[in-house]
Amino acid sequence: NAGVTQTPKFRVLKTGQSMTLLCAQDMNHEYMYWYRQDPGMGLRLIHYSVGEGTTAKGEVPDGYNVSRLKKQNFLLGLESAAPSQTSVYFCASSATGTGGTYEQYFGPGTRLTVT
Amino acid sequence: RKEVEQDPGPFNVPEGATVAFNCTYSNSASQSFFWYRQDCRKEPKLLMSVYSSGNEDGRFTAQLNRASQYISLLIRDSKLSDSATYLCVVNDRTSYDKVIFGPGTSLSVIP
């Protein structure tokens, strides 16, 4: 039982390049989330999904797209990377929405630098 | 005003000390409250939920004051392994995008 995994762990992009971050969970969770964490800012929600085939915008969705074609996977795409997207990206999943008391399980993070 | 505020610290305390963190939130509709722990360059992990009547888990005690809109975390008999950043999290249950993480409070427990 691996929990939540993220690939890649590190990545350096040049401005304008694109990439996809992959998140996978093996806990059969319905809900999945993508966050970014910047120093002094706390975790901010980018996009989330309440089930296979559904996605929704979070607090800071601009410049990102997501897809949830399979229940266990949640992909985050950057179409044209910008230096402002340099951050640590965390994926999380939970058994239900965070409106309940079920905890969120986080992946180990992806450290992305855009030059 | 930020939706969730925490004293960033760092709090540097000796082993065995008692330390308390506060967190304030601005949305009076918030209904769910949590403390997460995040070790350096690692992912956040749930430490404990915070219930209206207050709750305790070993050396950790969490309390909620709805009238003043703050939650607290008390750590007794601090251990070196308690060194981490503690994140306050609130949610108003009306929308999944209304889970708000505080910026965190850094704790260093010194031998």
CSV table of C-alpha atoms in Angstrom, one decimal:
chain,number,residue,atom,x,y,z
A,1,ASN,CA,0.0,0.0,0.0
A,2,ALA,CA,2.0,3.0,-1.3
A,3,GLY,CA,-0.6,5.7,-0.3
A,4,VAL,CA,-0.2,8.7,-2.5
A,5,THR,CA,2.7,8.9,-5.0
A,6,GLN,CA,3.8,11.7,-7.2
A,7,THR,CA,6.1,11.8,-10.2
A,8,PRO,CA,8.5,13.4,-10.9
A,9,LYS,CA,10.0,14.4,-7.5
A,10,PHE,CA,12.1,17.2,-9.1
A,11,ARG,CA,11.9,19.1,-12.4
A,12,VAL,CA,13.5,22.1,-13.9
A,13,LEU,CA,11.7,23.8,-16.8
A,14,LYS,CA,12.5,26.7,-19.0
A,15,THR,CA,9.9,29.5,-19.4
A,16,GLY,CA,7.3,28.4,-22.0
A,17,GLN,CA,7.9,24.7,-21.7
A,18,SER,CA,5.0,22.3,-20.7
A,19,MET,CA,4.9,19.4,-18.4
A,20,THR,CA,2.5,17.1,-16.6
A,21,LEU,CA,2.7,16.0,-12.9
A,22,LEU,CA,1.2,12.7,-12.1
A,23,CYS,CA,-0.5,11.8,-8.8
A,24,ALA,CA,-1.6,8.3,-8.0
A,25,GLN,CA,-3.4,6.9,-5.0
A,26,ASP,CA,-4.2,3.3,-4.1
A,27,MET,CA,-6.6,3.9,-1.2
A,28,ASN,CA,-9.7,4.0,-3.4
A,29,HIS,CA,-10.3,7.6,-2.4
A,30,GLU,CA,-13.0,9.6,-4.2
A,31,TYR,CA,-11.5,13.1,-3.7
A,32,MET,CA,-8.2,14.3,-4.9
A,33,TYR,CA,-6.5,17.7,-4.7
A,34,TRP,CA,-3.5,19.6,-6.1
A,35,TYR,CA,-1.8,22.3,-3.9
A,36,ARG,CA,1.1,24.5,-4.3
A,37,GLN,CA,3.3,25.6,-1.4
A,38,ASP,CA,5.3,28.7,-1.4
A,39,PRO,CA,7.4,30.1,1.5
A,40,GLY,CA,5.2,32.1,4.0
A,41,MET,CA,2.1,31.4,1.9
A,42,GLY,CA,0.8,28.1,3.2
A,43,LEU,CA,-0.7,25.5,0.9
A,44,ARG,CA,-3.0,26.9,-1.8
A,45,LEU,CA,-5.5,24.7,-3.6
A,46,ILE,CA,-5.1,24.7,-7.4
A,47,HIS,CA,-7.7,22.3,-8.6
A,48,TYR,CA,-9.6,19.4,-7.1
A,49,SER,CA,-11.7,16.4,-8.1
A,50,VAL,CA,-14.7,14.9,-6.3
A,51,GLY,CA,-14.7,11.8,-8.5
A,52,GLU,CA,-13.6,10.1,-11.7
A,53,GLY,CA,-14.2,12.4,-14.7
A,54,THR,CA,-14.9,15.5,-12.6
A,55,THR,CA,-12.6,18.5,-11.8
A,56,ALA,CA,-13.1,21.9,-10.4
A,57,LYS,CA,-11.1,25.1,-9.8
A,58,GLY,CA,-9.5,25.9,-6.5
A,59,GLU,CA,-8.0,29.1,-5.2
A,60,VAL,CA,-5.2,29.6,-7.8
A,61,PRO,CA,-6.2,27.7,-11.0
A,62,ASP,CA,-4.7,30.1,-13.6
A,63,GLY,CA,-2.0,28.5,-15.7
A,64,TYR,CA,-2.9,24.9,-14.8
A,65,ASN,CA,-5.1,22.3,-16.1
A,66,VAL,CA,-6.1,18.9,-14.6
A,67,SER,CA,-7.7,15.6,-15.6
A,68,ARG,CA,-9.1,12.7,-13.7
A,69,LEU,CA,-9.7,10.0,-16.3
A,70,LYS,CA,-9.2,7.2,-13.7
A,71,LYS,CA,-10.2,7.2,-10.1
A,72,GLN,CA,-6.7,6.5,-8.9
A,73,ASN,CA,-4.9,9.2,-11.0
A,74,PHE,CA,-5.0,13.0,-11.0
A,75,LEU,CA,-2.9,14.8,-13.5
A,76,LEU,CA,-1.7,18.4,-13.2
A,77,GLY,CA,-0.6,20.1,-16.4
A,78,LEU,CA,1.4,23.3,-17.0
A,79,GLU,CA,0.9,24.3,-20.6
A,80,SER,CA,3.4,27.2,-20.7
A,81,ALA,CA,5.5,27.4,-17.6
A,82,ALA,CA,6.3,30.7,-16.0
A,83,PRO,CA,8.8,31.6,-13.2
A,84,SER,CA,5.9,32.4,-10.9
A,85,GLN,CA,5.0,28.7,-11.0
A,86,THR,CA,8.2,27.8,-9.3
A,87,SER,CA,6.9,26.0,-6.2
A,88,VAL,CA,6.5,22.7,-4.4
A,89,TYR,CA,3.4,20.9,-5.6
A,90,PHE,CA,1.6,18.5,-3.4
A,91,CYS,CA,-1.2,16.1,-4.4
A,92,ALA,CA,-3.6,14.8,-1.7
A,93,SER,CA,-6.5,12.5,-1.5
A,94,SER,CA,-9.3,11.9,1.0
A,95,ALA,CA,-12.1,9.4,1.5
A,96,THR,CA,-14.6,12.2,1.4
A,97,GLY,CA,-14.6,15.9,0.9
A,98,THR,CA,-12.8,17.9,3.5
A,99,GLY,CA,-16.2,19.1,4.7
A,100,GLY,CA,-16.2,15.9,6.7
A,101,THR,CA,-13.6,14.8,9.2
A,102,TYR,CA,-11.7,12.5,7.0
A,103,GLU,CA,-8.1,13.4,6.8
A,104,GLN,CA,-6.2,14.3,3.6
A,105,TYR,CA,-3.3,12.1,2.7
A,106,PHE,CA,-0.5,13.9,0.9
A,107,GLY,CA,2.1,12.7,-1.6
A,108,PRO,CA,5.8,13.5,-1.1
A,109,GLY,CA,5.7,16.6,-3.4
A,110,THR,CA,7.2,17.7,-6.6
A,111,ARG,CA,9.8,20.5,-6.5
A,112,LEU,CA,9.5,22.5,-9.7
A,113,THR,CA,11.8,25.3,-10.8
A,114,VAL,CA,11.0,27.4,-13.8
A,115,THR,CA,13.9,29.5,-15.2
B,1,ARG,CA,-6.6,40.2,6.8
B,2,LYS,CA,-5.5,36.6,5.8
B,3,GLU,CA,-8.2,33.9,6.3
B,4,VAL,CA,-6.0,31.9,8.6
B,5,GLU,CA,-3.2,33.4,10.5
B,6,GLN,CA,-0.4,31.8,12.6
B,7,ASP,CA,2.6,33.2,14.3
B,8,PRO,CA,5.4,31.9,12.0
B,9,GLY,CA,7.9,31.6,14.9
B,10,PRO,CA,10.3,30.0,15.1
B,11,PHE,CA,9.6,28.8,18.5
B,12,ASN,CA,12.8,27.4,20.1
B,13,VAL,CA,12.2,25.5,23.2
B,14,PRO,CA,14.2,23.1,25.4
B,15,GLU,CA,13.3,19.5,25.7
B,16,GLY,CA,10.6,18.9,28.2
B,17,ALA,CA,9.1,22.3,27.8
B,18,THR,CA,5.5,23.1,27.2
B,19,VAL,CA,4.7,25.2,24.1
B,20,ALA,CA,1.5,26.6,22.8
B,21,PHE,CA,0.5,27.7,19.3
B,22,ASN,CA,-2.4,29.8,18.3
B,23,CYS,CA,-4.2,30.2,15.1
B,24,THR,CA,-6.9,32.7,14.2
B,25,TYR,CA,-9.4,32.4,11.3
B,26,SER,CA,-11.6,35.1,9.8
B,27,ASN,CA,-14.6,33.1,8.4
B,28,SER,CA,-17.1,32.7,11.2
B,29,ALA,CA,-18.8,29.9,9.1
B,30,SER,CA,-15.8,27.7,9.6
B,31,GLN,CA,-16.9,24.4,11.0
B,32,SER,CA,-14.0,21.9,10.7
B,33,PHE,CA,-10.6,22.5,12.2
B,34,PHE,CA,-7.4,20.5,12.1
B,35,TRP,CA,-3.7,20.6,13.0
B,36,TYR,CA,-1.3,19.1,10.5
B,37,ARG,CA,2.4,18.6,11.0
B,38,GLN,CA,5.0,19.1,8.3
B,39,ASP,CA,8.6,18.0,8.6
B,40,CYS,CA,11.3,19.9,6.7
B,41,ARG,CA,10.8,19.2,2.9
B,42,LYS,CA,8.2,16.6,3.6
B,43,GLU,CA,4.5,16.4,3.0
B,44,PRO,CA,1.9,17.5,5.7
B,45,LYS,CA,0.4,14.8,7.8
B,46,LEU,CA,-2.7,15.1,10.0
B,47,LEU,CA,-1.8,15.5,13.7
B,48,MET,CA,-5.3,15.9,15.1
B,49,SER,CA,-8.7,17.2,14.5
B,50,VAL,CA,-10.0,19.9,16.8
B,51,TYR,CA,-13.4,19.4,18.4
B,52,SER,CA,-15.6,22.0,19.9
B,53,SER,CA,-15.1,20.6,23.4
B,54,GLY,CA,-11.4,20.4,23.0
B,55,ASN,CA,-9.5,17.1,22.7
B,56,GLU,CA,-6.3,15.5,23.8
B,57,ASP,CA,-4.0,13.0,22.2
B,58,GLY,CA,-1.2,12.0,24.4
B,59,ARG,CA,1.0,15.1,24.9
B,60,PHE,CA,-1.0,17.1,22.5
B,61,THR,CA,-4.1,19.2,23.4
B,62,ALA,CA,-6.2,21.1,20.9
B,63,GLN,CA,-8.8,23.7,21.8
B,64,LEU,CA,-11.3,25.7,19.9
B,65,ASN,CA,-12.7,29.1,20.8
B,66,ARG,CA,-15.5,29.9,18.3
B,67,ALA,CA,-16.4,33.2,19.9
B,68,SER,CA,-12.9,34.6,19.4
B,69,GLN,CA,-12.3,32.5,16.3
B,70,TYR,CA,-9.1,30.9,17.2
B,71,ILE,CA,-7.8,27.4,17.8
B,72,SER,CA,-4.8,26.4,19.8
B,73,LEU,CA,-2.4,23.5,20.1
B,74,LEU,CA,-0.5,22.7,23.3
B,75,ILE,CA,2.4,20.4,23.3
B,76,ARG,CA,3.6,19.1,26.7
B,77,ASP,CA,7.0,17.6,27.6
B,78,SER,CA,8.4,18.5,24.2
B,79,LYS,CA,10.6,15.9,22.4
B,80,LEU,CA,13.3,16.5,19.8
B,81,SER,CA,11.1,14.7,17.4
B,82,ASP,CA,8.4,17.3,17.8
B,83,SER,CA,10.6,19.7,15.7
B,84,ALA,CA,8.5,20.5,12.7
B,85,THR,CA,6.1,23.1,11.2
B,86,TYR,CA,2.6,23.0,12.5
B,87,LEU,CA,-0.2,23.9,10.1
B,88,CYS,CA,-3.6,25.1,11.2
B,89,VAL,CA,-6.4,24.1,8.8
B,90,VAL,CA,-10.0,25.3,8.7
B,91,ASN,CA,-12.9,24.5,6.5
B,92,ASP,CA,-16.4,25.9,6.3
B,93,ARG,CA,-17.9,22.6,4.9
B,94,THR,CA,-19.8,24.5,2.2
B,95,SER,CA,-17.2,24.1,-0.5
B,96,TYR,CA,-14.3,21.9,-1.2
B,97,ASP,CA,-12.2,24.8,-2.3
B,98,LYS,CA,-12.7,26.5,1.1
B,99,VAL,CA,-10.1,24.4,2.9
B,100,ILE,CA,-7.7,27.0,4.1
B,101,PHE,CA,-4.2,26.1,5.3
B,102,GLY,CA,-2.4,28.5,7.6
B,103,PRO,CA,1.2,29.4,6.8
B,104,GLY,CA,2.5,27.3,9.6
B,105,THR,CA,4.4,27.8,12.9
B,106,SER,CA,7.9,26.5,13.1
B,107,LEU,CA,9.0,24.6,16.2
B,108,SER,CA,12.6,23.7,17.1
B,109,VAL,CA,13.1,21.6,20.3
B,110,ILE,CA,16.6,22.0,21.6
B,111,PRO,CA,18.5,19.4,23.6
